[in-house]
């Protein structure tokens, strides 16, 4: 048991020593000028590589994705029309479409749908 413990300590120390030596002897610099500069087809960029991102465009994209997923959720409701009770189907469909319209009204009321402010 002590032999296994000693052997595992020697292996851990040896592996740490090898990792330390490899990091000290490597020629790679962390703050290399070429790695810190942006890459644009092998040439220096014409303008700043950090373009400001439009938050309004991001919000319009999120609204589109939400409504796209909701439309994908409407398709099974249409398919279930013949197999379920009509009253239950109409209540669920009405509630779902009401939630969609309330969300659309809220976004319209908050001026999220206006592209130019």
XYZ file of C-alpha atoms in Angstrom:
117
model
C 0.000 0.000 0.000
C 2.807 2.400 0.869
C 4.583 1.403 -2.316
C 1.486 2.434 -4.373
C 1.269 5.741 -2.509
C 4.944 6.495 -3.085
C 4.692 5.518 -6.732
C 1.642 7.753 -7.303
C 3.390 10.713 -5.607
C 6.467 10.203 -7.806
C 4.297 10.011 -10.949
C 2.398 13.206 -10.032
C 5.623 15.080 -9.263
C 7.249 13.863 -12.489
C 4.257 14.864 -14.611
C 4.131 18.321 -12.968
C 7.859 18.751 -13.595
C 7.456 17.820 -17.279
C 4.542 20.254 -17.690
C 6.524 23.041 -16.023
C 9.575 22.404 -18.213
C 7.495 22.301 -21.383
C 5.809 25.614 -20.588
C 9.162 27.255 -19.755
C 10.937 25.938 -22.843
C 8.190 26.603 -25.363
C 8.851 29.355 -27.873
C 5.232 30.419 -28.076
C 4.536 33.875 -26.708
C 1.102 34.511 -25.240
C 0.998 38.174 -26.316
C 2.194 37.615 -29.848
C 1.464 40.645 -32.112
C 0.125 38.508 -34.940
C -2.239 36.570 -32.713
C -3.661 39.702 -31.113
C -4.374 41.408 -34.440
C -7.624 40.685 -36.302
C -7.465 38.472 -39.361
C -9.054 39.641 -42.588
C -8.098 37.359 -45.480
C -4.410 37.664 -44.688
C -4.385 41.476 -44.856
C -4.533 44.154 -42.198
C -8.140 45.285 -41.757
C -9.262 48.458 -43.504
C -11.202 49.702 -40.477
C -11.786 48.714 -36.884
C -12.419 45.028 -36.362
C -14.847 45.756 -33.523
C -17.967 47.059 -35.188
C -20.657 48.309 -32.798
C -23.553 45.884 -32.662
C -27.103 47.146 -33.068
C -29.119 46.125 -30.034
C -32.337 46.972 -31.861
C -31.461 44.507 -34.638
C -30.844 41.840 -31.994
C -34.253 42.485 -30.401
C -36.031 42.316 -33.770
C -34.254 39.007 -34.416
C -35.366 37.626 -31.048
C -38.965 38.684 -31.735
C -38.812 36.947 -35.120
C -37.457 33.740 -33.579
C -40.106 33.712 -30.859
C -42.937 34.141 -33.354
C -41.365 31.591 -35.673
C -41.341 28.971 -32.909
C -44.909 29.869 -31.959
C -46.058 29.359 -35.534
C -44.360 25.967 -35.485
C -46.387 25.196 -32.347
C -49.658 26.123 -34.093
C -49.288 23.387 -36.737
C -50.023 20.471 -34.338
C -53.104 22.337 -33.087
C -54.424 22.462 -36.655
C -53.686 18.779 -37.164
C -55.539 17.809 -33.954
C -58.740 19.553 -35.092
C -60.445 16.334 -36.202
C -59.327 14.110 -33.317
C -60.189 16.142 -30.188
C -63.292 17.763 -28.766
C -64.121 20.973 -30.628
C -64.809 23.014 -27.471
C -61.495 22.067 -25.852
C -59.663 22.638 -29.144
C -61.216 26.084 -29.604
C -60.438 27.138 -26.001
C -56.787 26.078 -26.311
C -56.419 27.684 -29.738
C -58.076 30.902 -28.579
C -55.864 31.095 -25.493
C -52.694 30.451 -27.528
C -53.544 33.038 -30.193
C -54.602 35.518 -27.479
C -51.165 35.147 -25.853
C -49.529 35.754 -29.235
C -51.596 38.884 -29.814
C -50.947 40.197 -26.294
C -47.206 39.708 -26.811
C -47.400 41.489 -30.156
C -49.360 44.359 -28.604
C -46.819 44.672 -25.785
C -43.931 44.811 -28.262
C -45.790 47.364 -30.366
C -46.610 49.438 -27.257
C -42.931 49.426 -26.210
C -41.907 50.624 -29.739
C -39.851 47.501 -30.334
C -41.229 47.099 -33.858
C -40.201 50.573 -35.024
C -36.920 50.236 -36.870
C -36.099 53.950 -36.776
C -36.459 55.659 -33.397
